[in-house]
Amino acid sequence: GCAVKYSGYLGNWNKRFCSNGNNKYPRLMKLGKDITLWGLEIGLLSMTKGEAALFVLTPEYAYGQRGCPPSIPPNTTVLFKVEVLDFIDSEECDVFFELTSEQQDSLPLEKVLKVAATEREFGNYFFYKQRFKIAKDRYKRALSILGRSPSSKAEQSQINASKLLLFLNLSLTYLKLERADRAFKYGELALEMDQGNAKALFRCGQACLYLREYSKSRDFLGRAQCIQPFSRDINNELKKLA
């Protein structure tokens, strides 16, 4: 999936026929599904995140002999101004989630962890766009594939490390969704894996403050402050609690 700013032009860059340039946060689009112009697809595959480019697409790479009436006449060369804001390769995830659960379980752990990491990346993308419900669903989707039985202690610690990040992400996302009870649950799950995790203690403290459980909040925030005494976020939360 990629987030792209684009404008399409006819003539000598003087007649614009399409654009999403006014959209501050363009949606994530899939090549071949949402972006179907062959020339644009080829062009985007050659680009990296943050890159801008100008493309001149002849009719066979654009709208063909028929064009796209009324805005694009037959046999027209079109021009595109493109900027890649974000790019996440979702192909492996798409293939993985089409497999049966038995097939998923038979894959090497390395592949499962990679899919979980990509789903988390999608979650982060939507979180920063303040689309918290979608972010939550992507984090949970990542979590759903990490329930397999490990074959060694090393595998267990890899799974736990991946789960811990997702628990912390879910705790923060539920705080944003004003579901402090769920935020607290995921903070606790993170603490079960790492009892000295300052972020998890902080999330639990925030959730308890929201739930007006002040003494519990003070306990969690105090423990977090012991680990990170110079954290502005923790200190501000303690001031809010006071």
C-alpha positions as a Markdown table, in Angstrom:
| # | Residue | x | y | z |
|---|---|---|---|---|
| 1 | Gly | 0.0 | 0.0 | 0.0 |
| 2 | Cys | 1.2 | 3.5 | -0.7 |
| 3 | Ala | 0.1 | 7.0 | 0.3 |
| 4 | Val | 0.6 | 9.2 | -2.8 |
| 5 | Lys | 0.0 | 12.9 | -3.6 |
| 6 | Tyr | -0.7 | 13.2 | -7.3 |
| 7 | Ser | -1.9 | 15.5 | -10.1 |
| 8 | Gly | -2.7 | 14.5 | -13.7 |
| 9 | Tyr | -2.3 | 17.0 | -16.5 |
| 10 | Leu | -3.0 | 17.3 | -20.3 |
| 11 | Gly | -1.0 | 19.4 | -22.7 |
| 12 | Asn | 2.1 | 21.2 | -21.4 |
| 13 | Trp | 1.4 | 20.8 | -17.7 |
| 14 | Asn | -1.4 | 23.5 | -18.1 |
| 15 | Lys | -4.7 | 21.5 | -17.9 |
| 16 | Arg | -5.1 | 19.5 | -14.7 |
| 17 | Phe | -7.7 | 16.7 | -14.9 |
| 18 | Cys | -7.3 | 15.0 | -11.6 |
| 19 | Ser | -5.6 | 15.7 | -8.2 |
| 20 | Asn | -5.6 | 14.7 | -4.5 |
| 21 | Gly | -3.2 | 17.5 | -3.6 |
| 22 | Asn | -5.6 | 19.2 | -1.2 |
| 23 | Asn | -5.9 | 16.1 | 0.9 |
| 24 | Lys | -3.5 | 16.4 | 3.8 |
| 25 | Tyr | -3.6 | 12.7 | 4.6 |
| 26 | Pro | -4.1 | 10.7 | 1.4 |
| 27 | Arg | -5.5 | 7.2 | 1.9 |
| 28 | Leu | -3.4 | 4.1 | 1.5 |
| 29 | Met | -3.9 | 2.7 | -2.0 |
| 30 | Lys | -2.9 | -0.6 | -3.5 |
| 31 | Leu | -1.0 | -0.9 | -6.7 |
| 32 | Gly | -3.0 | -2.8 | -9.3 |
| 33 | Lys | -6.2 | -2.3 | -7.3 |
| 34 | Asp | -6.7 | 1.4 | -6.5 |
| 35 | Ile | -3.9 | 2.5 | -8.9 |
| 36 | Thr | -4.6 | 0.9 | -12.2 |
| 37 | Leu | -2.8 | 3.0 | -14.8 |
| 38 | Trp | 0.0 | 0.8 | -16.0 |
| 39 | Gly | 2.6 | 3.6 | -16.5 |
| 40 | Leu | 1.8 | 5.0 | -13.0 |
| 41 | Glu | 2.2 | 1.6 | -11.4 |
| 42 | Ile | 5.6 | 1.0 | -13.1 |
| 43 | Gly | 6.7 | 4.6 | -12.1 |
| 44 | Leu | 5.6 | 4.2 | -8.5 |
| 45 | Leu | 7.4 | 0.8 | -8.2 |
| 46 | Ser | 10.7 | 2.6 | -9.1 |
| 47 | Met | 10.2 | 5.2 | -6.3 |
| 48 | Thr | 11.1 | 5.3 | -2.6 |
| 49 | Lys | 9.3 | 7.0 | 0.3 |
| 50 | Gly | 9.7 | 10.7 | 0.3 |
| 51 | Glu | 10.6 | 10.9 | -3.4 |
| 52 | Ala | 8.8 | 13.2 | -5.9 |
| 53 | Ala | 8.7 | 12.6 | -9.7 |
| 54 | Leu | 7.2 | 13.8 | -13.0 |
| 55 | Phe | 6.0 | 11.1 | -15.4 |
| 56 | Val | 5.0 | 11.5 | -19.1 |
| 57 | Leu | 2.8 | 8.5 | -20.0 |
| 58 | Thr | 2.1 | 7.7 | -23.6 |
| 59 | Pro | -1.4 | 6.4 | -24.4 |
| 60 | Glu | -0.4 | 2.7 | -24.2 |
| 61 | Tyr | 0.8 | 3.3 | -20.6 |
| 62 | Ala | -2.2 | 5.5 | -19.7 |
| 63 | Tyr | -5.8 | 5.6 | -21.1 |
| 64 | Gly | -5.2 | 3.9 | -24.4 |
| 65 | Gln | -6.9 | 4.5 | -27.8 |
| 66 | Arg | -10.3 | 5.2 | -26.3 |
| 67 | Gly | -9.1 | 7.8 | -23.7 |
| 68 | Cys | -11.5 | 8.6 | -20.8 |
| 69 | Pro | -14.2 | 11.0 | -22.1 |
| 70 | Pro | -15.0 | 13.7 | -21.4 |
| 71 | Ser | -11.8 | 14.8 | -19.6 |
| 72 | Ile | -9.2 | 12.7 | -21.7 |
| 73 | Pro | -9.5 | 12.5 | -25.5 |
| 74 | Pro | -8.6 | 9.3 | -27.4 |
| 75 | Asn | -4.9 | 8.6 | -27.9 |
| 76 | Thr | -3.7 | 11.2 | -25.4 |
| 77 | Thr | -0.3 | 11.5 | -23.7 |
| 78 | Val | -0.8 | 12.4 | -20.1 |
| 79 | Leu | 1.5 | 14.0 | -17.5 |
| 80 | Phe | 1.6 | 13.1 | -13.8 |
| 81 | Lys | 3.2 | 14.9 | -10.8 |
| 82 | Val | 3.7 | 12.3 | -8.0 |
| 83 | Glu | 5.0 | 12.3 | -4.5 |
| 84 | Val | 5.3 | 9.1 | -2.4 |
| 85 | Leu | 4.5 | 10.0 | 1.2 |
| 86 | Asp | 4.5 | 6.5 | 2.6 |
| 87 | Phe | 4.9 | 3.0 | 1.4 |
| 88 | Ile | 4.2 | -0.3 | 3.1 |
| 89 | Asp | 4.7 | -3.6 | 1.2 |
| 90 | Ser | 1.5 | -5.6 | 2.0 |
| 91 | Glu | 1.9 | -8.5 | -0.6 |
| 92 | Glu | 3.3 | -11.0 | 2.0 |
| 93 | Cys | 0.5 | -10.1 | 4.4 |
| 94 | Asp | -2.2 | -10.5 | 1.8 |
| 95 | Val | -0.9 | -13.9 | 0.8 |
| 96 | Phe | -0.5 | -15.0 | 4.5 |
| 97 | Phe | -4.1 | -14.2 | 5.5 |
| 98 | Glu | -5.5 | -16.1 | 2.5 |
| 99 | Leu | -4.0 | -19.3 | 3.9 |
| 100 | Thr | -5.9 | -21.7 | 6.2 |
| 101 | Ser | -4.8 | -21.7 | 9.9 |
| 102 | Glu | -3.1 | -25.1 | 9.3 |
| 103 | Gln | -1.0 | -23.6 | 6.5 |
| 104 | Gln | -0.2 | -20.5 | 8.6 |
| 105 | Asp | 1.0 | -22.7 | 11.4 |
| 106 | Ser | 3.3 | -24.7 | 9.1 |
| 107 | Leu | 5.2 | -21.6 | 8.0 |
| 108 | Pro | 8.5 | -20.7 | 9.6 |
| 109 | Leu | 8.2 | -18.3 | 12.6 |
| 110 | Glu | 10.4 | -15.8 | 10.8 |
| 111 | Lys | 7.7 | -15.3 | 8.2 |
| 112 | Val | 4.9 | -15.0 | 10.8 |
| 113 | Leu | 6.9 | -12.4 | 12.7 |
| 114 | Lys | 7.5 | -10.4 | 9.5 |
| 115 | Val | 3.8 | -10.4 | 8.7 |
| 116 | Ala | 3.0 | -9.3 | 12.3 |
| 117 | Ala | 5.6 | -6.5 | 12.1 |
| 118 | Thr | 4.0 | -5.3 | 8.8 |
| 119 | Glu | 0.5 | -5.3 | 10.2 |
| 120 | Arg | 1.8 | -3.3 | 13.2 |
| 121 | Glu | 3.4 | -0.9 | 10.7 |
| 122 | Phe | 0.0 | -0.5 | 9.1 |
| 123 | Gly | -1.5 | 0.1 | 12.5 |
| 124 | Asn | 1.1 | 2.8 | 13.2 |
| 125 | Tyr | 0.3 | 4.4 | 9.9 |
| 126 | Phe | -3.4 | 4.7 | 10.7 |
| 127 | Phe | -2.7 | 5.7 | 14.4 |
| 128 | Tyr | -0.7 | 8.7 | 13.2 |
| 129 | Lys | -3.5 | 9.6 | 10.8 |
| 130 | Gln | -5.7 | 9.5 | 14.0 |
| 131 | Arg | -7.8 | 6.7 | 12.6 |
| 132 | Phe | -7.7 | 4.8 | 15.8 |
| 133 | Lys | -10.4 | 2.2 | 15.2 |
| 134 | Ile | -8.6 | 1.0 | 12.0 |
| 135 | Ala | -5.2 | 1.1 | 13.9 |
| 136 | Lys | -6.7 | -1.1 | 16.7 |
| 137 | Asp | -8.0 | -3.6 | 14.2 |
| 138 | Arg | -4.6 | -3.9 | 12.5 |
| 139 | Tyr | -2.8 | -4.4 | 15.8 |
| 140 | Lys | -5.3 | -7.1 | 16.8 |
| 141 | Arg | -4.9 | -8.7 | 13.4 |
| 142 | Ala | -1.1 | -8.9 | 14.1 |
| 143 | Leu | -1.8 | -10.3 | 17.6 |
| 144 | Ser | -4.1 | -13.0 | 16.2 |
| 145 | Ile | -1.3 | -14.8 | 14.4 |
| 146 | Leu | 1.2 | -14.9 | 17.4 |
| 147 | Gly | -0.6 | -17.6 | 19.3 |
| 148 | Arg | 1.4 | -20.5 | 18.0 |
| 149 | Ser | 3.3 | -22.8 | 20.3 |
| 150 | Pro | 7.0 | -22.1 | 20.2 |
| 151 | Ser | 9.6 | -24.9 | 19.6 |
| 152 | Ser | 12.3 | -23.3 | 21.8 |
| 153 | Lys | 12.9 | -20.6 | 24.4 |
| 154 | Ala | 14.5 | -18.4 | 21.7 |
| 155 | Glu | 11.3 | -18.7 | 19.7 |
| 156 | Gln | 9.2 | -17.8 | 22.7 |
| 157 | Ser | 11.2 | -14.7 | 23.4 |
| 158 | Gln | 10.8 | -13.6 | 19.8 |
| 159 | Ile | 7.1 | -14.1 | 20.0 |
| 160 | Asn | 6.9 | -12.2 | 23.3 |
| 161 | Ala | 8.9 | -9.3 | 22.0 |
| 162 | Ser | 6.5 | -8.9 | 19.1 |
| 163 | Lys | 3.4 | -9.3 | 21.4 |
| 164 | Leu | 4.8 | -6.8 | 23.9 |
| 165 | Leu | 5.0 | -4.0 | 21.3 |
| 166 | Leu | 1.4 | -4.8 | 20.2 |
| 167 | Phe | 0.1 | -4.7 | 23.8 |
| 168 | Leu | 1.6 | -1.3 | 24.3 |
| 169 | Asn | 0.2 | -0.1 | 21.0 |
| 170 | Leu | -3.3 | -1.4 | 21.8 |
| 171 | Ser | -3.1 | 0.2 | 25.3 |
| 172 | Leu | -2.4 | 3.6 | 23.9 |
| 173 | Thr | -4.9 | 3.2 | 21.1 |
| 174 | Tyr | -7.7 | 2.3 | 23.5 |
| 175 | Leu | -6.8 | 5.4 | 25.6 |
| 176 | Lys | -7.3 | 7.5 | 22.4 |
| 177 | Leu | -10.6 | 5.7 | 21.9 |
| 178 | Glu | -11.5 | 6.6 | 25.5 |
| 179 | Arg | -11.8 | 3.0 | 26.5 |
| 180 | Ala | -9.7 | 3.1 | 29.6 |
| 181 | Asp | -10.8 | -0.3 | 30.8 |
| 182 | Arg | -9.4 | -1.9 | 27.6 |
| 183 | Ala | -6.3 | 0.3 | 27.8 |
| 184 | Phe | -5.7 | -1.0 | 31.3 |
| 185 | Lys | -6.1 | -4.6 | 30.2 |
| 186 | Tyr | -3.5 | -4.4 | 27.5 |
| 187 | Gly | -1.1 | -2.4 | 29.8 |
| 188 | Glu | -1.4 | -5.3 | 32.4 |
| 189 | Leu | -0.7 | -7.9 | 29.6 |
| 190 | Ala | 2.4 | -5.9 | 28.8 |
| 191 | Leu | 3.5 | -5.9 | 32.4 |
| 192 | Glu | 3.0 | -9.7 | 32.7 |
| 193 | Met | 5.7 | -10.0 | 30.0 |
| 194 | Asp | 8.0 | -7.2 | 31.4 |
| 195 | Gln | 7.1 | -6.0 | 34.9 |
| 196 | Gly | 9.7 | -3.2 | 34.7 |
| 197 | Asn | 8.4 | -1.7 | 31.5 |
| 198 | Ala | 8.0 | 2.0 | 32.1 |
| 199 | Lys | 5.7 | 2.5 | 29.1 |
| 200 | Ala | 3.3 | -0.2 | 30.4 |
| 201 | Leu | 3.3 | 1.2 | 33.9 |
| 202 | Phe | 2.6 | 4.7 | 32.4 |
| 203 | Arg | -0.3 | 3.4 | 30.3 |
| 204 | Cys | -1.8 | 1.6 | 33.3 |
| 205 | Gly | -1.4 | 4.8 | 35.4 |
| 206 | Gln | -3.1 | 6.8 | 32.6 |
| 207 | Ala | -6.0 | 4.4 | 32.4 |
| 208 | Cys | -6.5 | 4.3 | 36.2 |
| 209 | Leu | -6.5 | 8.1 | 36.3 |
| 210 | Tyr | -9.2 | 8.2 | 33.5 |
| 211 | Leu | -11.2 | 5.6 | 35.6 |
| 212 | Arg | -10.7 | 7.8 | 38.7 |
| 213 | Glu | -8.9 | 5.0 | 40.5 |
| 214 | Tyr | -6.4 | 7.5 | 42.0 |
| 215 | Ser | -4.4 | 5.4 | 44.4 |
| 216 | Lys | -3.8 | 2.7 | 41.8 |
| 217 | Ser | -2.9 | 5.5 | 39.3 |
| 218 | Arg | -0.4 | 6.9 | 41.8 |
| 219 | Asp | 1.2 | 3.5 | 42.3 |
| 220 | Phe | 1.7 | 2.8 | 38.6 |
| 221 | Leu | 2.9 | 6.3 | 37.8 |
| 222 | Gly | 5.2 | 6.3 | 40.8 |
| 223 | Arg | 6.8 | 3.0 | 39.6 |
| 224 | Ala | 7.2 | 4.4 | 36.1 |
| 225 | Gln | 8.8 | 7.6 | 37.5 |
| 226 | Cys | 11.4 | 5.5 | 39.5 |
| 227 | Ile | 12.5 | 3.9 | 36.2 |
| 228 | Gln | 12.4 | 7.1 | 34.1 |
| 229 | Pro | 12.7 | 10.0 | 36.6 |
| 230 | Phe | 13.2 | 12.6 | 33.9 |
| 231 | Ser | 10.3 | 11.7 | 31.7 |
| 232 | Arg | 8.2 | 14.8 | 31.1 |
| 233 | Asp | 5.1 | 12.7 | 30.2 |
| 234 | Ile | 5.2 | 10.8 | 33.5 |
| 235 | Asn | 5.8 | 13.9 | 35.5 |
| 236 | Asn | 3.0 | 15.8 | 33.8 |
| 237 | Glu | 0.6 | 12.9 | 34.4 |
| 238 | Leu | 1.5 | 12.9 | 38.1 |
| 239 | Lys | 0.8 | 16.7 | 38.2 |
| 240 | Lys | -2.6 | 16.0 | 36.6 |
| 241 | Leu | -3.2 | 13.3 | 39.2 |
| 242 | Ala | -2.3 | 15.7 | 42.1 |
